Tab-separated table of C-alpha atoms in Angstrom:
chain	number	residue	atom	x	y	z
A	24	MET	CA	-28.973	-16.842	-86.794
A	25	PHE	CA	-25.362	-15.868	-87.394
A	26	LEU	CA	-22.359	-17.997	-88.282
A	27	VAL	CA	-20.141	-18.836	-85.352
A	28	VAL	CA	-16.388	-19.192	-85.691
A	29	SER	CA	-14.334	-20.740	-82.919
A	30	PRO	CA	-12.544	-18.006	-80.925
A	31	ALA	CA	-9.497	-20.291	-80.785
A	32	TRP	CA	-9.373	-20.381	-84.570
A	33	ALA	CA	-9.803	-16.611	-84.755
A	34	GLN	CA	-6.645	-16.300	-82.663
A	35	GLY	CA	-4.711	-18.671	-84.893
A	36	ASP	CA	-4.635	-21.523	-82.358
A	37	ALA	CA	-6.742	-24.094	-84.218
A	38	LYS	CA	-7.272	-25.536	-87.688
A	39	PRO	CA	-8.713	-23.237	-90.378
A	40	ILE	CA	-12.446	-23.358	-90.927
A	41	ASP	CA	-13.758	-25.335	-93.894
A	42	PRO	CA	-14.138	-23.544	-97.254
A	43	GLU	CA	-17.934	-23.898	-97.301
A	44	LEU	CA	-18.370	-22.077	-93.992
A	45	LEU	CA	-15.785	-19.502	-95.033
A	46	GLU	CA	-17.786	-18.769	-98.182
A	47	LYS	CA	-20.989	-18.329	-96.145
A	48	ILE	CA	-19.163	-15.857	-93.887
A	49	ARG	CA	-17.830	-13.988	-96.910
A	50	LYS	CA	-21.322	-13.619	-98.395
A	51	SER	CA	-22.781	-12.523	-95.064
A	52	ASN	CA	-20.062	-9.890	-94.591
A	53	ALA	CA	-20.492	-8.705	-98.178
A	54	GLU	CA	-24.035	-7.692	-97.247
A	55	CYS	CA	-22.619	-5.445	-94.504
A	56	PHE	CA	-19.890	-3.967	-96.714
A	57	ALA	CA	-22.443	-3.217	-99.417
A	58	CYS	CA	-23.313	-0.213	-97.221
A	59	HIS	CA	-20.390	0.161	-94.824
A	60	SER	CA	-17.713	0.840	-97.458
A	61	GLU	CA	-16.593	3.670	-99.716
A	62	ALA	CA	-18.498	2.006	-102.572
A	63	GLY	CA	-21.652	1.881	-100.462
A	64	LEU	CA	-21.281	5.543	-99.531
A	65	LYS	CA	-20.903	6.580	-103.178
A	66	ASN	CA	-23.697	4.339	-104.446
A	67	PRO	CA	-26.083	3.539	-101.565
A	68	PRO	CA	-27.707	0.141	-102.185
A	69	LEU	CA	-30.772	1.013	-100.086
A	70	PRO	CA	-33.048	4.059	-100.232
A	71	GLY	CA	-33.251	6.479	-97.339
A	72	LEU	CA	-29.802	5.819	-95.873
A	73	ASP	CA	-28.473	8.525	-93.535
A	74	LEU	CA	-25.214	9.153	-95.369
A	75	ALA	CA	-23.839	11.387	-92.608
A	76	LYS	CA	-24.130	8.531	-90.083
A	77	LEU	CA	-22.963	5.982	-92.627
A	78	ARG	CA	-19.792	7.971	-93.257
A	79	ASP	CA	-18.778	7.411	-89.622
A	80	THR	CA	-19.087	3.623	-89.978
A	81	ILE	CA	-17.113	3.094	-93.185
A	82	ARG	CA	-14.673	0.173	-93.123
A	83	ASP	CA	-12.110	-1.131	-95.616
A	84	ASP	CA	-13.230	-4.581	-96.752
A	85	GLU	CA	-9.730	-5.742	-97.758
A	86	VAL	CA	-8.118	-4.499	-94.560
A	87	PHE	CA	-10.762	-6.274	-92.494
A	88	LYS	CA	-10.252	-9.547	-94.405
A	89	ASN	CA	-6.564	-9.513	-93.455
A	90	SER	CA	-7.118	-8.530	-89.815
A	91	ASN	CA	-7.302	-10.797	-86.763
A	92	HIS	CA	-11.092	-10.963	-87.140
A	93	GLY	CA	-11.150	-11.137	-90.939
A	94	LYS	CA	-12.597	-14.654	-91.124
A	95	MET	CA	-15.357	-14.000	-88.623
A	96	GLU	CA	-18.862	-12.886	-89.493
A	97	CYS	CA	-19.580	-9.231	-88.731
A	98	ARG	CA	-22.735	-10.223	-86.866
A	99	GLN	CA	-20.793	-12.454	-84.518
A	100	CYS	CA	-19.748	-9.273	-82.720
A	101	HIS	CA	-22.481	-6.899	-83.844
A	102	GLY	CA	-25.280	-9.288	-82.923
A	103	GLN	CA	-28.904	-9.731	-83.778
A	104	GLY	CA	-29.699	-6.018	-83.825
A	105	TYR	CA	-27.929	-5.739	-87.176
A	106	GLN	CA	-29.781	-8.556	-88.939
A	107	ALA	CA	-32.008	-6.192	-90.886
A	108	TYR	CA	-32.126	-2.538	-91.944
A	109	PRO	CA	-33.108	-0.220	-90.375
A	110	HIS	CA	-30.991	-1.606	-87.556
A	111	ALA	CA	-32.674	-1.998	-84.195
A	112	VAL	CA	-32.591	0.967	-81.831
A	113	GLY	CA	-29.680	0.629	-79.422
A	114	SER	CA	-27.855	-1.916	-81.592
A	115	LYS	CA	-24.590	-0.102	-81.034
A	116	GLN	CA	-24.791	-0.866	-77.327
A	117	LEU	CA	-25.389	-4.567	-78.010
A	118	ILE	CA	-21.958	-5.265	-79.520
A	119	SER	CA	-20.453	-8.390	-77.989
A	120	PRO	CA	-17.752	-7.572	-75.411
A	121	CYS	CA	-14.205	-8.644	-76.259
A	122	GLU	CA	-14.053	-10.992	-73.270
A	123	GLN	CA	-16.773	-13.123	-74.816
A	124	CYS	CA	-14.065	-14.604	-77.066
A	125	HIS	CA	-10.864	-13.341	-75.456
A	126	ALA	CA	-11.592	-14.017	-71.786
A	127	VAL	CA	-8.060	-14.983	-70.723
A	128	GLN	CA	-6.360	-12.224	-72.697
A	129	VAL	CA	-8.790	-9.577	-71.433
A	130	MET	CA	-8.332	-10.689	-67.824
A	131	LYS	CA	-4.539	-10.344	-68.120
A	132	ALA	CA	-4.839	-7.038	-69.942
A	133	GLU	CA	-7.215	-5.621	-67.326
A	134	MET	CA	-4.840	-6.554	-64.488
A	135	GLN	CA	-2.047	-4.622	-66.180
A	136	PHE	CA	-4.285	-1.780	-67.337
A	137	ASP	CA	-5.377	-1.169	-63.733
A	138	ASN	CA	-1.750	-0.226	-62.970
A	139	SER	CA	-1.394	2.032	-65.983
A	140	VAL	CA	-1.391	5.807	-66.233
A	141	HIS	CA	-4.511	5.565	-68.398
A	142	ALA	CA	-6.479	3.836	-65.648
A	143	LYS	CA	-5.574	6.456	-63.056
A	144	ASN	CA	-7.977	9.106	-64.332
A	145	LEU	CA	-9.540	7.686	-67.491
A	146	LYS	CA	-10.639	4.157	-66.618
A	147	ASP	CA	-14.314	4.831	-67.305
A	148	LYS	CA	-13.506	6.171	-70.783
A	149	PHE	CA	-11.281	3.322	-71.919
A	150	THR	CA	-12.381	0.113	-73.608
A	151	CYS	CA	-10.380	-2.353	-75.702
A	152	SER	CA	-11.517	-0.584	-78.881
A	153	THR	CA	-10.253	2.785	-77.609
A	154	CYS	CA	-6.819	1.636	-78.754
A	155	HIS	CA	-7.425	-1.592	-80.704
A	156	ASP	CA	-9.524	-1.290	-83.857
A	157	PRO	CA	-11.058	-4.772	-84.257
A	158	HIS	CA	-11.544	-4.157	-87.990
A	159	VAL	CA	-7.846	-3.459	-88.599
A	160	ALA	CA	-5.553	-4.820	-85.900
A	161	LEU	CA	-3.199	-7.727	-86.499
A	162	ALA	CA	-1.313	-9.599	-83.793
A	163	ALA	CA	2.445	-8.939	-83.864
A	164	ALA	CA	3.092	-12.631	-84.464
A	165	LYS	CA	1.007	-12.461	-87.655
A	166	LEU	CA	2.626	-9.237	-88.856
A	167	GLY	CA	6.014	-10.959	-88.756
A	168	ASP	CA	8.066	-7.838	-89.479
A	169	PRO	CA	8.893	-5.967	-86.225
A	170	ARG	CA	8.823	-2.660	-88.123
A	171	LYS	CA	5.201	-3.306	-89.114
A	172	ALA	CA	4.371	-4.149	-85.508
A	173	ALA	CA	6.009	-0.909	-84.368
A	174	ALA	CA	4.119	1.109	-86.981
A	175	GLN	CA	0.767	-0.435	-86.038
A	176	ASP	CA	1.194	-0.136	-82.265
A	177	ASN	CA	2.678	3.354	-82.368
A	178	HIS	CA	-0.218	4.514	-84.529
A	179	MET	CA	-2.530	3.595	-81.640
A	180	CYS	CA	-0.544	5.839	-79.285
A	181	LEU	CA	0.109	8.710	-81.679
A	182	GLU	CA	-3.504	8.813	-82.837
A	183	CYS	CA	-4.263	10.301	-79.428
A	184	HIS	CA	-0.969	11.754	-78.222
A	185	ASN	CA	-0.255	13.533	-81.494
A	186	SER	CA	-3.760	14.967	-81.983
A	187	ASP	CA	-5.275	17.752	-79.907
A	188	LEU	CA	-8.758	16.774	-81.067
A	189	THR	CA	-8.531	13.087	-80.115
A	190	PHE	CA	-6.593	13.799	-76.911
A	191	ALA	CA	-9.363	16.139	-75.755
A	192	LYS	CA	-11.948	13.320	-76.032
A	193	TYR	CA	-10.298	11.346	-73.254
A	194	ALA	CA	-8.141	13.687	-71.177
A	195	PRO	CA	-9.474	15.755	-68.253
A	196	ALA	CA	-10.903	19.083	-69.361
A	197	ASP	CA	-8.070	21.091	-67.795
A	198	LYS	CA	-5.259	18.967	-69.254
A	199	LYS	CA	-3.473	20.175	-72.368
A	200	ARG	CA	-1.816	17.678	-74.676
A	201	PRO	CA	1.962	17.652	-74.101
A	202	ASN	CA	4.143	18.190	-77.147
A	203	ILE	CA	5.527	14.706	-77.749
A	204	ASP	CA	8.586	15.996	-79.599
A	205	LYS	CA	9.584	18.221	-76.683
A	206	ILE	CA	9.070	15.628	-73.953
A	207	HIS	CA	11.137	13.135	-75.961
A	208	ALA	CA	13.874	15.637	-76.820
A	209	TRP	CA	16.334	13.767	-74.554
A	210	LEU	CA	16.113	10.746	-76.881
A	211	PRO	CA	18.577	10.886	-79.803
A	212	ASN	CA	16.942	10.582	-83.230
A	213	THR	CA	13.458	10.455	-81.716
A	214	ARG	CA	11.524	9.851	-84.913
A	215	LEU	CA	13.908	7.072	-85.979
A	216	HIS	CA	13.248	5.352	-82.664
A	217	TRP	CA	9.493	5.528	-83.275
A	218	ASP	CA	9.996	3.881	-86.665
A	219	ALA	CA	11.970	1.014	-85.138
A	220	VAL	CA	10.483	0.367	-81.678
A	221	ARG	CA	7.104	0.714	-80.030
A	222	CYS	CA	6.183	3.374	-77.497
A	223	VAL	CA	5.201	0.552	-75.120
A	224	ASP	CA	8.709	-0.922	-75.297
A	225	CYS	CA	9.834	1.991	-73.128
A	226	HIS	CA	6.561	2.908	-71.442
A	227	THR	CA	5.779	-0.509	-69.919
A	228	PRO	CA	7.789	-2.532	-67.364
A	229	VAL	CA	10.688	-4.160	-69.182
A	230	ALA	CA	10.330	-7.412	-67.228
A	231	LYS	CA	6.877	-8.043	-68.741
A	232	THR	CA	5.992	-8.975	-72.310
A	233	LEU	CA	2.391	-7.726	-72.258
A	234	SER	CA	1.954	-4.063	-73.027
A	235	HIS	CA	-1.082	-2.678	-71.223
A	236	GLU	CA	0.638	-1.369	-68.077
A	237	VAL	CA	1.500	1.943	-69.699
A	238	ALA	CA	3.648	4.085	-67.421
A	239	ASN	CA	3.792	7.857	-67.126
A	240	LYS	CA	6.821	9.644	-68.560
A	241	ASP	CA	8.551	9.819	-65.173
A	242	LYS	CA	8.488	6.014	-64.944
A	243	ALA	CA	9.353	5.282	-68.551
A	244	GLU	CA	12.589	3.475	-69.420
A	245	ARG	CA	15.458	5.919	-69.961
A	246	GLN	CA	18.434	3.567	-69.721
A	247	CYS	CA	19.786	3.226	-73.260
A	248	VAL	CA	21.599	-0.007	-72.400
A	249	THR	CA	18.240	-1.698	-71.800
A	250	CYS	CA	18.024	-2.026	-75.585
A	251	HIS	CA	21.545	-1.158	-76.690
A	252	SER	CA	23.359	-4.195	-75.271
A	253	THR	CA	23.823	-7.847	-76.142
A	254	ASN	CA	21.067	-8.661	-73.634
A	255	THR	CA	18.691	-6.217	-75.321
A	256	ALA	CA	15.147	-6.160	-73.956
A	257	LEU	CA	13.881	-6.019	-77.542
A	258	ALA	CA	14.684	-9.703	-77.966
A	259	THR	CA	11.969	-10.616	-75.459
A	260	ARG	CA	9.517	-7.876	-76.392
A	261	LEU	CA	9.133	-6.475	-79.913
A	262	TYR	CA	11.369	-9.164	-81.446
A	263	ARG	CA	10.220	-12.121	-79.368
A	264	HIS	CA	8.169	-13.594	-82.219
A	265	VAL	CA	11.154	-13.830	-84.573
A	266	ALA	CA	14.128	-14.117	-82.227
A	267	LYS	CA	13.709	-17.819	-81.440
A	268	THR	CA	13.353	-18.873	-85.069
A	269	GLU	CA	16.312	-16.817	-86.206
A	270	ALA	CA	18.472	-18.046	-83.348
A	271	ASN	CA	17.885	-21.605	-84.512
A	272	THR	CA	18.652	-20.639	-88.107
A	273	TYR	CA	21.695	-18.419	-87.688
A	274	GLY	CA	23.057	-19.554	-84.347
A	275	PHE	CA	22.812	-16.373	-82.310
A	276	ALA	CA	19.824	-14.654	-80.734
A	277	ASN	CA	20.364	-11.132	-82.046
A	278	SER	CA	20.206	-12.158	-85.701
A	279	ALA	CA	16.583	-10.963	-85.680
A	280	LEU	CA	17.870	-7.441	-85.077
A	281	LEU	CA	20.372	-7.719	-87.916
A	282	ASN	CA	17.615	-8.740	-90.317
A	283	SER	CA	15.270	-5.916	-89.344
A	284	ILE	CA	17.091	-2.947	-87.823
A	285	TYR	CA	20.563	-2.013	-86.643
A	286	VAL	CA	20.593	-1.493	-82.872
A	287	VAL	CA	23.950	-0.176	-81.716
A	288	GLY	CA	25.405	-2.470	-79.067
A	289	ALA	CA	22.824	-5.204	-79.588
A	290	THR	CA	23.747	-6.554	-83.001
A	291	ARG	CA	26.938	-8.285	-81.885
A	292	HIS	CA	28.129	-11.791	-82.754
A	293	PRO	CA	30.300	-13.474	-80.073
A	294	LEU	CA	32.683	-14.940	-82.671
A	295	LEU	CA	33.268	-11.491	-84.145
A	296	ASP	CA	33.904	-10.147	-80.633
A	297	TRP	CA	36.547	-12.803	-80.025
A	298	ALA	CA	38.048	-12.209	-83.470
A	299	MET	CA	38.332	-8.501	-82.700
A	300	VAL	CA	39.927	-9.207	-79.305
A	301	ALA	CA	42.407	-11.536	-80.976
A	302	LEU	CA	43.226	-8.919	-83.622
A	303	VAL	CA	43.789	-6.231	-80.991
A	304	ALA	CA	45.912	-8.623	-78.926
A	305	ALA	CA	47.976	-9.547	-81.983
A	306	THR	CA	48.478	-5.873	-82.836
A	307	VAL	CA	49.597	-5.026	-79.292
A	308	ALA	CA	51.875	-8.063	-79.229
A	309	GLY	CA	53.386	-7.066	-82.560
A	310	VAL	CA	54.052	-3.507	-81.391
A	311	LEU	CA	55.560	-4.674	-78.104
A	312	GLY	CA	57.576	-7.375	-79.867
A	313	HIS	CA	58.882	-4.890	-82.399
A	314	GLY	CA	59.852	-2.490	-79.634
A	315	LEU	CA	61.536	-5.261	-77.654
A	316	VAL	CA	63.571	-6.374	-80.680
A	317	ARG	CA	64.732	-2.788	-81.293
A	318	ILE	CA	65.768	-2.465	-77.654
A	319	ILE	CA	67.717	-5.720	-77.770
A	320	LEU	CA	69.435	-4.795	-81.049
A	321	ALA	CA	70.327	-1.333	-79.739
A	322	TRP	CA	71.724	-2.869	-76.556
A	323	ARG	CA	73.832	-5.321	-78.570
A	324	ARG	CA	75.188	-2.536	-80.806
A	325	ASN	CA	76.153	-0.537	-77.749
A	326	ARG	CA	78.004	-3.550	-76.305
A	327	SER	CA	79.776	-4.217	-79.590
A	328	GLY	CA	80.950	-0.605	-79.853
A	329	ARG	CA	82.769	-0.698	-76.555
């Protein structure tokens, strides 16, 4: 018997579980991390462990605790085959599918994924965990800081697209990994962009907030004004979790950008725009007025000299 946590709570949509159940989950997971951790690898708690296999299943206990699934029991996903050691043969194939808890999200993701470049040739090789590590991942809303969300999501992409070894696991045998620096050479300050925005902010349809319909490079967003304008797409994508709150606090929607990153053309305040227009208008009026006065005075001097 394993301890069941409500999927709704795991997604942050319900009340926290009671401390007693949380403590039972912690103790249960501690049994798993006794082996599946760096400490377990250095000092195996059980005799006869295959350390080579164990090394491939090491997890960071603290990282897991802070992840989306951190307050769930390991066995809720890994199932009955992991109740005792040695684990049952084929236990790895008995891991609970993501849709068991995330049915609605998975259905939406699959609909978008089917239209993605990844699904075109690699659908049979892709699962949720191909990109999303359930022991690490945090929802963008929980991360809070858009830069942290960009770092986490871009790591998923770059782990494959910036590694010949990982790319070869999924790509067709005759396909060589493109050099990501070269194919993004048209983008000014490429690496700075990757620090500030997610790959999927340009490689998924701008009109949608979900990010599983990954487009090929020829369909990726190349219009700078999509982000670099007062109607920046970032406000409804990467920054959507903080934009509403900050708009209520500071009075204008793009304040979230000012607090996190400077986006040329997007971080504009309407009052400052009007103040600048008024200043320019006053300057032009002053110059024209000064010129008009000089013309009038010169005309009067000419008349007086006659």
